[in-house]
PDB file of C-alpha atoms in Angstrom:
ATOM      1  CA  MET A   1     -16.240 -14.040  11.185  1.00 83.00           C
ATOM      2  CA  SER A   2     -13.058 -12.688   9.127  1.00 93.00           C
ATOM      3  CA  PHE A   3     -15.427 -10.271   6.746  1.00 94.00           C
ATOM      4  CA  LEU A   4     -16.403  -8.880  10.197  1.00 95.00           C
ATOM      5  CA  ILE A   5     -12.671  -7.822  11.501  1.00 96.00           C
ATOM      6  CA  ALA A   6     -11.796  -6.550   8.724  1.00 97.00           C
ATOM      7  CA  PHE A   7     -15.264  -3.577   8.431  1.00 97.00           C
ATOM      8  CA  LEU A   8     -14.203  -3.288  12.203  1.00 96.00           C
ATOM      9  CA  SER A   9     -10.335  -2.977  11.912  1.00 96.00           C
ATOM     10  CA  LEU A  10     -11.311  -0.236   9.454  1.00 97.00           C
ATOM     11  CA  VAL A  11     -13.734   1.403  10.910  1.00 97.00           C
ATOM     12  CA  ILE A  12     -11.394   1.878  13.989  1.00 95.00           C
ATOM     13  CA  GLU A  13      -8.162   2.849  12.150  1.00 95.00           C
ATOM     14  CA  PHE A  14     -10.214   5.438  10.038  1.00 94.00           C
ATOM     15  CA  ALA A  15     -11.322   7.268  13.455  1.00 93.00           C
ATOM     16  CA  LEU A  16      -7.874   6.735  15.747  1.00 91.00           C
ATOM     17  CA  GLY A  17      -5.090   5.702  13.479  1.00 90.00           C
ATOM     18  CA  TYR A  18      -1.783   3.998  14.770  1.00 85.00           C
ATOM     19  CA  PRO A  19      -1.400   5.841  18.433  1.00 78.00           C
ATOM     20  CA  ASP A  20       1.597   8.078  18.706  1.00 79.00           C
ATOM     21  CA  TRP A  21       2.418   6.929  22.244  1.00 74.00           C
ATOM     22  CA  LEU A  22       1.999   3.122  21.017  1.00 75.00           C
ATOM     23  CA  PHE A  23       4.493   3.639  18.143  1.00 75.00           C
ATOM     24  CA  ARG A  24       7.266   5.075  21.237  1.00 77.00           C
ATOM     25  CA  HIS A  25       6.837   2.302  23.457  1.00 72.00           C
ATOM     26  CA  VAL A  26       6.412  -0.423  21.252  1.00 72.00           C
ATOM     27  CA  GLY A  27       7.146   0.160  17.578  1.00 82.00           C
ATOM     28  CA  HIS A  28       4.995  -1.175  14.675  1.00 88.00           C
ATOM     29  CA  PRO A  29       4.142  -4.384  13.697  1.00 91.00           C
ATOM     30  CA  VAL A  30       6.096  -3.105  10.145  1.00 93.00           C
ATOM     31  CA  THR A  31       9.462  -2.327  12.326  1.00 93.00           C
ATOM     32  CA  TRP A  32       9.509  -6.068  13.837  1.00 94.00           C
ATOM     33  CA  PHE A  33       8.880  -7.489  10.167  1.00 96.00           C
ATOM     34  CA  GLY A  34      11.605  -5.229   8.952  1.00 95.00           C
ATOM     35  CA  ARG A  35      13.789  -6.282  11.838  1.00 96.00           C
ATOM     36  CA  LEU A  36      13.934 -10.356  10.721  1.00 97.00           C
ATOM     37  CA  ILE A  37      14.100  -9.167   7.032  1.00 97.00           C
ATOM     38  CA  SER A  38      16.793  -7.665   7.877  1.00 97.00           C
ATOM     39  CA  LEU A  39      18.406 -11.065   9.867  1.00 97.00           C
ATOM     40  CA  LEU A  40      17.232 -13.138   7.462  1.00 97.00           C
ATOM     41  CA  ASP A  41      19.353 -10.654   4.508  1.00 97.00           C
ATOM     42  CA  ARG A  42      22.888 -10.824   6.232  1.00 96.00           C
ATOM     43  CA  ARG A  43      22.581 -14.348   7.509  1.00 96.00           C
ATOM     44  CA  LEU A  44      21.495 -15.890   3.700  1.00 97.00           C
ATOM     45  CA  ASN A  45      22.228 -13.475   1.226  1.00 97.00           C
ATOM     46  CA  ARG A  46      26.090 -13.613   0.791  1.00 95.00           C
ATOM     47  CA  ASP A  47      27.930 -11.926  -1.684  1.00 91.00           C
ATOM     48  CA  ALA A  48      30.188 -14.919  -2.790  1.00 93.00           C
ATOM     49  CA  ASP A  49      27.277 -16.797  -3.998  1.00 95.00           C
ATOM     50  CA  SER A  50      25.806 -18.059  -6.816  1.00 96.00           C
ATOM     51  CA  ASP A  51      22.400 -16.175  -8.069  1.00 96.00           C
ATOM     52  CA  ALA A  52      21.159 -19.689  -8.121  1.00 97.00           C
ATOM     53  CA  LEU A  53      21.852 -20.523  -4.476  1.00 97.00           C
ATOM     54  CA  ARG A  54      20.854 -17.000  -3.349  1.00 97.00           C
ATOM     55  CA  ARG A  55      17.300 -17.303  -5.080  1.00 97.00           C
ATOM     56  CA  ARG A  56      16.447 -20.436  -3.457  1.00 97.00           C
ATOM     57  CA  ARG A  57      18.150 -18.737  -0.051  1.00 98.00           C
ATOM     58  CA  GLY A  58      15.594 -15.827  -0.709  1.00 98.00           C
ATOM     59  CA  VAL A  59      12.313 -18.350  -1.616  1.00 98.00           C
ATOM     60  CA  GLN A  60      12.949 -20.001   2.335  1.00 98.00           C
ATOM     61  CA  ALA A  61      13.618 -16.314   3.638  1.00 98.00           C
ATOM     62  CA  LEU A  62      10.097 -15.449   2.287  1.00 98.00           C
ATOM     63  CA  LEU A  63       8.870 -18.756   3.805  1.00 98.00           C
ATOM     64  CA  VAL A  64      10.216 -17.553   7.134  1.00 98.00           C
ATOM     65  CA  ILE A  65       9.096 -14.052   6.912  1.00 98.00           C
ATOM     66  CA  VAL A  66       5.414 -15.297   6.015  1.00 98.00           C
ATOM     67  CA  LEU A  67       4.795 -17.885   8.021  1.00 98.00           C
ATOM     68  CA  VAL A  68       6.440 -16.799  11.618  1.00 97.00           C
ATOM     69  CA  PRO A  69       4.620 -13.811  11.624  1.00 97.00           C
ATOM     70  CA  GLY A  70       1.187 -15.775  10.518  1.00 97.00           C
ATOM     71  CA  ILE A  71       1.334 -18.693  12.595  1.00 97.00           C
ATOM     72  CA  ILE A  72       1.618 -16.107  15.587  1.00 97.00           C
ATOM     73  CA  ALA A  73      -0.643 -14.003  14.597  1.00 96.00           C
ATOM     74  CA  LEU A  74      -2.970 -17.249  14.640  1.00 96.00           C
ATOM     75  CA  VAL A  75      -1.704 -18.465  17.706  1.00 96.00           C
ATOM     76  CA  VAL A  76      -3.265 -15.019  19.576  1.00 94.00           C
ATOM     77  CA  GLU A  77      -6.513 -14.939  17.627  1.00 95.00           C
ATOM     78  CA  ILE A  78      -7.432 -18.419  18.727  1.00 93.00           C
ATOM     79  CA  LEU A  79      -5.941 -17.226  22.089  1.00 93.00           C
ATOM     80  CA  LEU A  80      -8.058 -14.092  22.124  1.00 91.00           C
ATOM     81  CA  TRP A  81     -11.383 -15.714  21.046  1.00 84.00           C
ATOM     82  CA  GLN A  82     -10.942 -18.048  23.943  1.00 79.00           C
ATOM     83  CA  ILE A  83      -9.817 -15.691  26.629  1.00 82.00           C
ATOM     84  CA  PHE A  84     -11.788 -12.809  26.041  1.00 79.00           C
ATOM     85  CA  PRO A  85     -15.757 -12.602  25.701  1.00 74.00           C
ATOM     86  CA  SER A  86     -14.890  -9.463  23.828  1.00 82.00           C
ATOM     87  CA  GLY A  87     -12.406 -11.672  21.398  1.00 87.00           C
ATOM     88  CA  LEU A  88     -13.183  -9.976  18.574  1.00 90.00           C
ATOM     89  CA  LEU A  89     -13.228  -6.794  19.064  1.00 92.00           C
ATOM     90  CA  VAL A  90      -9.199  -6.939  20.665  1.00 92.00           C
ATOM     91  CA  VAL A  91      -8.283  -8.885  17.055  1.00 94.00           C
ATOM     92  CA  ALA A  92     -10.041  -6.604  15.504  1.00 94.00           C
ATOM     93  CA  ILE A  93      -8.240  -4.115  17.032  1.00 93.00           C
ATOM     94  CA  LEU A  94      -5.031  -5.417  16.718  1.00 94.00           C
ATOM     95  CA  ALA A  95      -5.653  -5.726  12.959  1.00 95.00           C
ATOM     96  CA  THR A  96      -5.747  -1.917  12.912  1.00 95.00           C
ATOM     97  CA  SER A  97      -1.902  -1.845  12.856  1.00 94.00           C
ATOM     98  CA  MET A  98      -2.176  -3.385   9.056  1.00 96.00           C
ATOM     99  CA  LEU A  99      -3.858  -0.313   7.664  1.00 96.00           C
ATOM    100  CA  SER A 100      -2.709   2.889   7.010  1.00 94.00           C
ATOM    101  CA  GLN A 101      -6.257   5.023   5.947  1.00 96.00           C
ATOM    102  CA  LYS A 102      -5.604   8.177   8.866  1.00 93.00           C
ATOM    103  CA  SER A 103      -1.325   8.243   8.061  1.00 94.00           C
ATOM    104  CA  LEU A 104      -1.719   8.008   4.578  1.00 96.00           C
ATOM    105  CA  ALA A 105      -3.962  10.898   4.358  1.00 96.00           C
ATOM    106  CA  GLU A 106      -1.899  13.286   6.976  1.00 96.00           C
ATOM    107  CA  HIS A 107       1.122  12.354   4.951  1.00 96.00           C
ATOM    108  CA  VAL A 108      -0.209  12.919   1.310  1.00 97.00           C
ATOM    109  CA  GLU A 109      -1.989  16.565   2.703  1.00 98.00           C
ATOM    110  CA  GLY A 110       0.989  17.469   4.350  1.00 97.00           C
ATOM    111  CA  VAL A 111       2.557  17.747   0.766  1.00 97.00           C
ATOM    112  CA  ALA A 112      -0.054  20.018  -0.529  1.00 98.00           C
ATOM    113  CA  ASP A 113       0.381  22.232   2.919  1.00 97.00           C
ATOM    114  CA  ALA A 114       3.922  22.242   2.824  1.00 97.00           C
ATOM    115  CA  LEU A 115       3.580  23.320  -1.302  1.00 97.00           C
ATOM    116  CA  ASP A 116       1.591  25.864  -0.176  1.00 97.00           C
ATOM    117  CA  ASN A 117       3.027  27.328   2.434  1.00 96.00           C
ATOM    118  CA  GLY A 118       6.449  26.780   2.379  1.00 95.00           C
ATOM    119  CA  GLY A 119       7.141  26.498  -1.470  1.00 95.00           C
ATOM    120  CA  LEU A 120       8.759  24.458  -3.339  1.00 96.00           C
ATOM    121  CA  ALA A 121      11.944  23.116  -1.210  1.00 95.00           C
ATOM    122  CA  VAL A 122       9.496  22.303   1.577  1.00 96.00           C
ATOM    123  CA  GLY A 123       7.244  19.969  -0.570  1.00 96.00           C
ATOM    124  CA  ARG A 124      10.148  18.558  -2.037  1.00 95.00           C
ATOM    125  CA  VAL A 125      11.107  17.236   1.736  1.00 95.00           C
ATOM    126  CA  ALA A 126       7.188  16.710   2.706  1.00 96.00           C
ATOM    127  CA  VAL A 127       6.956  14.441  -0.517  1.00 95.00           C
ATOM    128  CA  SER A 128      10.467  12.594  -0.065  1.00 93.00           C
ATOM    129  CA  HIS A 129       9.033  10.717   3.111  1.00 92.00           C
ATOM    130  CA  ILE A 130       6.499   9.169   0.957  1.00 91.00           C
ATOM    131  CA  VAL A 131       8.084   8.078  -2.348  1.00 89.00           C
ATOM    132  CA  GLY A 132      11.290   6.480  -3.054  1.00 81.00           C
ATOM    133  CA  ARG A 133      11.909   8.929  -6.299  1.00 80.00           C
ATOM    134  CA  ASP A 134      15.030  11.739  -6.224  1.00 82.00           C
ATOM    135  CA  PRO A 135      13.117  14.126  -4.763  1.00 86.00           C
ATOM    136  CA  GLU A 136      15.198  17.310  -5.800  1.00 87.00           C
ATOM    137  CA  THR A 137      14.638  16.264  -9.605  1.00 87.00           C
ATOM    138  CA  LEU A 138      10.880  17.290  -9.329  1.00 92.00           C
ATOM    139  CA  ASP A 139       9.596  20.455  -9.812  1.00 94.00           C
ATOM    140  CA  ARG A 140       6.466  22.097  -8.524  1.00 96.00           C
ATOM    141  CA  ALA A 141       4.016  19.779 -10.795  1.00 96.00           C
ATOM    142  CA  GLY A 142       6.340  16.813 -10.069  1.00 95.00           C
ATOM    143  CA  VAL A 143       5.840  17.220  -6.147  1.00 96.00           C
ATOM    144  CA  CYS A 144       2.064  17.134  -6.464  1.00 97.00           C
ATOM    145  CA  ARG A 145       2.225  14.258  -9.238  1.00 96.00           C
ATOM    146  CA  ALA A 146       4.636  11.737  -7.021  1.00 95.00           C
ATOM    147  CA  ALA A 147       2.102  12.788  -4.188  1.00 97.00           C
ATOM    148  CA  ILE A 148      -0.751  11.586  -6.313  1.00 97.00           C
ATOM    149  CA  GLU A 149       0.605   8.381  -7.286  1.00 96.00           C
ATOM    150  CA  SER A 150       1.613   7.268  -3.772  1.00 96.00           C
ATOM    151  CA  LEU A 151      -1.768   8.029  -2.720  1.00 97.00           C
ATOM    152  CA  ALA A 152      -3.359   5.633  -5.213  1.00 98.00           C
ATOM    153  CA  GLU A 153      -0.730   3.099  -5.013  1.00 97.00           C
ATOM    154  CA  ASN A 154      -0.572   3.479  -1.398  1.00 97.00           C
ATOM    155  CA  PHE A 155      -4.145   3.028  -0.871  1.00 98.00           C
ATOM    156  CA  SER A 156      -4.116  -0.182  -2.793  1.00 98.00           C
ATOM    157  CA  ASP A 157      -0.869  -2.042  -1.032  1.00 96.00           C
ATOM    158  CA  GLY A 158      -1.443   0.020   2.562  1.00 96.00           C
ATOM    159  CA  ILE A 159      -5.346  -0.216   2.882  1.00 98.00           C
ATOM    160  CA  VAL A 160      -7.043  -2.494   0.508  1.00 98.00           C
ATOM    161  CA  ALA A 161      -4.770  -5.143   0.615  1.00 98.00           C
ATOM    162  CA  PRO A 162      -4.400  -6.149   4.065  1.00 98.00           C
ATOM    163  CA  ALA A 163      -7.555  -5.348   4.571  1.00 98.00           C
ATOM    164  CA  PHE A 164      -8.442  -7.881   1.708  1.00 98.00           C
ATOM    165  CA  TRP A 165      -6.655 -10.394   3.395  1.00 98.00           C
ATOM    166  CA  ILE A 166      -7.913 -10.023   7.277  1.00 98.00           C
ATOM    167  CA  GLY A 167     -11.421 -10.301   5.002  1.00 96.00           C
ATOM    168  CA  VAL A 168      -9.998 -13.325   3.889  1.00 96.00           C
ATOM    169  CA  GLY A 169      -7.748 -15.247   6.585  1.00 96.00           C
ATOM    170  CA  GLY A 170      -8.429 -12.779   9.491  1.00 96.00           C
ATOM    171  CA  LEU A 171      -5.692 -11.538  12.193  1.00 96.00           C
ATOM    172  CA  PRO A 172      -2.995 -13.942  10.480  1.00 97.00           C
ATOM    173  CA  GLY A 173      -4.190 -13.334   7.064  1.00 97.00           C
ATOM    174  CA  GLY A 174      -3.526  -9.447   7.576  1.00 97.00           C
ATOM    175  CA  VAL A 175      -0.004 -10.039   9.501  1.00 97.00           C
ATOM    176  CA  ALA A 176       1.193 -12.419   6.459  1.00 98.00           C
ATOM    177  CA  TYR A 177       0.127 -10.175   4.122  1.00 98.00           C
ATOM    178  CA  LYS A 178       1.844  -7.059   5.703  1.00 97.00           C
ATOM    179  CA  ALA A 179       4.799  -9.303   5.874  1.00 98.00           C
ATOM    180  CA  ALA A 180       5.410 -10.033   2.639  1.00 98.00           C
ATOM    181  CA  ASN A 181       4.418  -7.004   1.787  1.00 97.00           C
ATOM    182  CA  THR A 182       7.205  -5.036   3.757  1.00 97.00           C
ATOM    183  CA  ALA A 183       9.629  -7.429   2.525  1.00 97.00           C
ATOM    184  CA  ASP A 184       9.358  -6.571  -0.838  1.00 96.00           C
ATOM    185  CA  SER A 185       9.931  -2.937   0.065  1.00 93.00           C
ATOM    186  CA  MET A 186      13.373  -3.898   1.359  1.00 95.00           C
ATOM    187  CA  ILE A 187      14.315  -6.524  -0.398  1.00 96.00           C
ATOM    188  CA  GLY A 188      12.741  -7.233  -3.901  1.00 94.00           C
ATOM    189  CA  HIS A 189      14.214  -4.222  -5.545  1.00 88.00           C
ATOM    190  CA  ARG A 190      16.132  -4.695  -8.673  1.00 84.00           C
ATOM    191  CA  THR A 191      19.585  -4.505  -7.500  1.00 89.00           C
ATOM    192  CA  PRO A 192      23.018  -5.719  -7.565  1.00 90.00           C
ATOM    193  CA  ARG A 193      22.413  -7.327  -4.032  1.00 93.00           C
ATOM    194  CA  HIS A 194      19.096  -8.018  -4.254  1.00 95.00           C
ATOM    195  CA  GLU A 195      18.275  -9.347  -7.987  1.00 95.00           C
ATOM    196  CA  ALA A 196      18.119 -12.457  -7.183  1.00 97.00           C
ATOM    197  CA  PHE A 197      17.678 -12.675  -3.239  1.00 97.00           C
ATOM    198  CA  GLY A 198      14.249 -10.897  -3.435  1.00 97.00           C
ATOM    199  CA  ARG A 199      13.154 -11.859  -7.234  1.00 97.00           C
ATOM    200  CA  ALA A 200      10.504 -14.335  -4.532  1.00 98.00           C
ATOM    201  CA  ALA A 201       9.593 -11.228  -2.578  1.00 97.00           C
ATOM    202  CA  ALA A 202       8.710  -9.148  -5.577  1.00 97.00           C
ATOM    203  CA  ARG A 203       6.983 -12.255  -7.222  1.00 97.00           C
ATOM    204  CA  PHE A 204       4.574 -13.121  -4.553  1.00 98.00           C
ATOM    205  CA  ASP A 205       3.812  -9.487  -3.775  1.00 97.00           C
ATOM    206  CA  ASP A 206       2.858  -8.788  -7.035  1.00 97.00           C
ATOM    207  CA  LEU A 207       0.473 -12.128  -6.438  1.00 98.00           C
ATOM    208  CA  ILE A 208      -0.886 -10.680  -3.477  1.00 98.00           C
ATOM    209  CA  ASN A 209      -1.493  -7.362  -4.589  1.00 98.00           C
ATOM    210  CA  LEU A 210      -3.171  -8.055  -7.882  1.00 97.00           C
ATOM    211  CA  PRO A 211      -7.409  -8.303  -6.681  1.00 97.00           C
ATOM    212  CA  ALA A 212      -6.566  -5.468  -4.343  1.00 98.00           C
ATOM    213  CA  SER A 213      -5.152  -3.543  -7.667  1.00 98.00           C
ATOM    214  CA  ARG A 214      -7.907  -4.354  -9.454  1.00 98.00           C
ATOM    215  CA  LEU A 215     -10.771  -3.454  -6.097  1.00 98.00           C
ATOM    216  CA  THR A 216      -8.604  -0.215  -5.573  1.00 98.00           C
ATOM    217  CA  ALA A 217      -9.020   0.915  -9.363  1.00 98.00           C
ATOM    218  CA  LEU A 218     -13.118   0.175  -9.279  1.00 98.00           C
ATOM    219  CA  LEU A 219     -13.094   1.964  -6.236  1.00 98.00           C
ATOM    220  CA  ILE A 220     -11.685   4.909  -7.908  1.00 98.00           C
ATOM    221  CA  VAL A 221     -14.265   4.872 -10.663  1.00 98.00           C
ATOM    222  CA  LEU A 222     -16.862   4.401  -8.417  1.00 98.00           C
ATOM    223  CA  ALA A 223     -15.662   7.827  -6.036  1.00 98.00           C
ATOM    224  CA  ALA A 224     -15.477   9.961  -8.954  1.00 98.00           C
ATOM    225  CA  PHE A 225     -19.269   9.869  -9.610  1.00 97.00           C
ATOM    226  CA  PHE A 226     -19.473  11.380  -5.934  1.00 97.00           C
ATOM    227  CA  VAL A 227     -16.359  14.204  -6.181  1.00 97.00           C
ATOM    228  CA  ARG A 228     -16.722  17.480  -8.032  1.00 95.00           C
ATOM    229  CA  GLY A 229     -14.636  17.699 -10.896  1.00 95.00           C
ATOM    230  CA  ALA A 230     -13.996  14.222 -10.837  1.00 97.00           C
ATOM    231  CA  ASP A 231     -14.705  11.873 -14.446  1.00 97.00           C
ATOM    232  CA  ALA A 232     -15.941   8.968 -13.472  1.00 98.00           C
ATOM    233  CA  LYS A 233     -15.770   8.032 -17.502  1.00 97.00           C
ATOM    234  CA  ASN A 234     -12.813   8.903 -18.200  1.00 97.00           C
ATOM    235  CA  ALA A 235     -11.048   7.021 -14.800  1.00 97.00           C
ATOM    236  CA  TRP A 236     -12.495   3.764 -16.087  1.00 98.00           C
ATOM    237  CA  ARG A 237     -11.185   4.661 -20.298  1.00 97.00           C
ATOM    238  CA  THR A 238      -7.972   5.219 -18.911  1.00 97.00           C
ATOM    239  CA  VAL A 239      -7.501   2.361 -16.665  1.00 98.00           C
ATOM    240  CA  ARG A 240      -8.691   0.174 -19.374  1.00 97.00           C
ATOM    241  CA  ARG A 241      -6.182   1.771 -21.569  1.00 96.00           C
ATOM    242  CA  ASP A 242      -3.617   2.509 -19.734  1.00 96.00           C
ATOM    243  CA  ALA A 243      -3.360   0.424 -16.543  1.00 96.00           C
ATOM    244  CA  ARG A 244      -1.444  -2.452 -17.825  1.00 96.00           C
ATOM    245  CA  LYS A 245       1.139  -0.160 -19.487  1.00 95.00           C
ATOM    246  CA  HIS A 246       2.622   0.176 -16.292  1.00 94.00           C
ATOM    247  CA  ARG A 247       5.734  -1.680 -15.188  1.00 91.00           C
ATOM    248  CA  SER A 248       3.937  -2.891 -12.466  1.00 92.00           C
ATOM    249  CA  PRO A 249       1.990  -5.496 -12.704  1.00 94.00           C
ATOM    250  CA  ASN A 250      -0.303  -3.968 -10.250  1.00 97.00           C
ATOM    251  CA  ALA A 251       0.873  -0.055  -9.593  1.00 95.00           C
ATOM    252  CA  GLY A 252      -1.036   1.058 -12.547  1.00 96.00           C
ATOM    253  CA  TRP A 253      -4.497   0.176 -12.364  1.00 98.00           C
ATOM    254  CA  PRO A 254      -5.104   2.188  -8.970  1.00 98.00           C
ATOM    255  CA  GLU A 255      -2.198   4.927 -11.033  1.00 97.00           C
ATOM    256  CA  ALA A 256      -4.564   5.019 -13.981  1.00 97.00           C
ATOM    257  CA  ALA A 257      -7.745   5.462 -12.147  1.00 98.00           C
ATOM    258  CA  MET A 258      -6.700   8.908 -10.596  1.00 98.00           C
ATOM    259  CA  ALA A 259      -5.051   9.636 -13.541  1.00 97.00           C
ATOM    260  CA  GLY A 260      -8.348   9.861 -15.385  1.00 97.00           C
ATOM    261  CA  ALA A 261     -10.135  10.663 -12.855  1.00 98.00           C
ATOM    262  CA  LEU A 262      -8.628  14.165 -12.400  1.00 97.00           C
ATOM    263  CA  GLY A 263      -7.603  14.363 -15.943  1.00 97.00           C
ATOM    264  CA  LEU A 264      -3.906  14.134 -15.141  1.00 97.00           C
ATOM    265  CA  SER A 265      -1.029  12.499 -17.015  1.00 96.00           C
ATOM    266  CA  LEU A 266       0.517  10.081 -13.859  1.00 95.00           C
ATOM    267  CA  ALA A 267       3.859   8.065 -14.043  1.00 92.00           C
ATOM    268  CA  GLY A 268       6.385   8.221 -17.343  1.00 89.00           C
ATOM    269  CA  PRO A 269       9.829   8.231 -16.199  1.00 84.00           C
ATOM    270  CA  ARG A 270      10.802   9.209 -13.138  1.00 80.00           C
ATOM    271  CA  SER A 271      15.015   9.103 -11.267  1.00 74.00           C
ATOM    272  CA  TYR A 272      15.177   6.457  -8.394  1.00 72.00           C
ATOM    273  CA  GLY A 273      18.997   6.850  -6.715  1.00 69.00           C
ATOM    274  CA  GLY A 274      20.368   8.845  -9.731  1.00 65.00           C
ATOM    275  CA  VAL A 275      19.044   6.430 -12.135  1.00 70.00           C
ATOM    276  CA  MET A 276      16.248   7.382 -14.895  1.00 72.00           C
ATOM    277  CA  VAL A 277      13.489   4.351 -14.844  1.00 78.00           C
ATOM    278  CA  GLU A 278      11.141   4.381 -18.176  1.00 81.00           C
ATOM    279  CA  ASP A 279       7.908   3.932 -17.607  1.00 86.00           C
ATOM    280  CA  ALA A 280       4.523   4.630 -19.408  1.00 92.00           C
ATOM    281  CA  PHE A 281       2.292   7.154 -18.674  1.00 94.00           C
ATOM    282  CA  MET A 282      -1.274   6.697 -16.564  1.00 95.00           C
ATOM    283  CA  GLY A 283      -3.578   8.967 -18.357  1.00 94.00           C
ATOM    284  CA  ASP A 284      -1.586   9.664 -21.667  1.00 81.00           C
ATOM    285  CA  GLY A 285      -2.981  12.993 -23.188  1.00 80.00           C
ATOM    286  CA  GLY A 286      -3.890  14.430 -19.971  1.00 84.00           C
ATOM    287  CA  ARG A 287      -1.868  17.501 -18.347  1.00 93.00           C
ATOM    288  CA  ARG A 288       1.133  17.011 -16.963  1.00 93.00           C
ATOM    289  CA  GLU A 289       1.041  20.080 -14.552  1.00 95.00           C
ATOM    290  CA  ALA A 290      -0.299  18.976 -11.532  1.00 96.00           C
ATOM    291  CA  GLU A 291      -1.327  21.334  -8.714  1.00 97.00           C
ATOM    292  CA  SER A 292      -1.386  21.109  -4.500  1.00 97.00           C
ATOM    293  CA  ALA A 293      -5.065  22.102  -6.167  1.00 97.00           C
ATOM    294  CA  ASP A 294      -5.105  18.111  -8.036  1.00 98.00           C
ATOM    295  CA  ILE A 295      -3.718  16.521  -4.766  1.00 98.00           C
ATOM    296  CA  ARG A 296      -6.072  18.309  -2.386  1.00 98.00           C
ATOM    297  CA  GLN A 297      -8.841  16.704  -4.992  1.00 98.00           C
ATOM    298  CA  ALA A 298      -6.968  13.522  -5.302  1.00 98.00           C
ATOM    299  CA  LEU A 299      -7.689  13.028  -1.322  1.00 98.00           C
ATOM    300  CA  GLN A 300     -11.488  13.515  -1.947  1.00 98.00           C
ATOM    301  CA  LEU A 301     -11.011  10.791  -4.358  1.00 98.00           C
ATOM    302  CA  TYR A 302      -9.539   8.901  -1.634  1.00 98.00           C
ATOM    303  CA  ARG A 303     -11.779   9.398   1.213  1.00 98.00           C
ATOM    304  CA  THR A 304     -14.563   8.618  -1.256  1.00 98.00           C
ATOM    305  CA  ALA A 305     -12.850   5.398  -1.824  1.00 98.00           C
ATOM    306  CA  ASP A 306     -12.157   4.292   1.502  1.00 98.00           C
ATOM    307  CA  PHE A 307     -15.552   5.125   2.328  1.00 98.00           C
ATOM    308  CA  LEU A 308     -17.003   2.781  -0.207  1.00 98.00           C
ATOM    309  CA  LEU A 309     -14.785   0.302   1.156  1.00 98.00           C
ATOM    310  CA  ILE A 310     -15.886   0.338   4.352  1.00 98.00           C
ATOM    311  CA  ALA A 311     -19.103   0.222   3.066  1.00 98.00           C
ATOM    312  CA  LEU A 312     -18.810  -2.816   0.829  1.00 97.00           C
ATOM    313  CA  PHE A 313     -16.831  -4.861   3.837  1.00 97.00           C
ATOM    314  CA  GLY A 314     -19.575  -4.069   5.989  1.00 96.00           C
ATOM    315  CA  MET A 315     -22.039  -4.975   4.339  1.00 96.00           C
ATOM    316  CA  ILE A 316     -20.388  -8.143   2.810  1.00 95.00           C
ATOM    317  CA  ALA A 317     -19.915  -9.084   7.093  1.00 94.00           C
ATOM    318  CA  VAL A 318     -23.901  -8.576   6.973  1.00 94.00           C
ATOM    319  CA  ILE A 319     -24.466 -10.967   3.949  1.00 93.00           C
ATOM    320  CA  VAL A 320     -22.088 -13.283   5.768  1.00 89.00           C
ATOM    321  CA  LEU A 321     -23.580 -13.773   8.974  1.00 86.00           C
ATOM    322  CA  VAL A 322     -27.039 -13.514   7.854  1.00 87.00           C
ATOM    323  CA  ALA A 323     -26.606 -16.398   5.400  1.00 76.00           C
TER     324      ALA A 323
END
């Protein structure tokens, strides 16, 4: 039934997203995970401790971050199955909070709209909400590339990966994944404070995102067959050639697929917090001068790939139920 839950949650979240009124009243699971992670970071990650001790405490923190929300979700799922005749649907509705189909498209489209209607300064502000790099260093093409790269990467870890783990483990699987992914975004950075303490979170996030990143690349390649102006063959060639060159073991796969499909050169050197990070180019040889029209075409690829993802989970759910 987990794949049916994943399918239903994808359909519901695609249509409704996460309601603003609900966020205003109770927040979002990611904010709840964030409070737990911040508490553990303050209590266990002490500057005076040795790196070895901080690495051990990072492992302990990761276990708490993953297991506590996962166990709570398991209890909730079991209770819903026993109490409500429509428990399956309620579980699927709760699982939608692990997905971000609607908000991702809105934020990325907002960057294109900002560039077209307000110019570079407004575009930089819009893109700063979805990327961690320094927006003031970006020209118009850089803003466009950043938005497209964020779209590709977040399609993988904000949609495909949680849907995959919901399919594997139901609501607890999706919750555990999202908690671990949030931990990586908060403490998985290679900074003096988190180099040792966040190592386990970063490594674990790399592992659990591995299947989704490959699936995301495949979905984008397939979507390119249906989007006018996109190049599916070049997307596949670029994935095979460039995906493993990326400094991230997972981000290169969807970024390379998107770069090849659009005929762009993405990634490369980027500035984070005033520090230039060297990275390989995805789509080496493609054009760097991206425009807002490229963002909109990337969104067409994303929406088509997302439809293929929903269809895939629906098909798997039917096969599992019939078998």
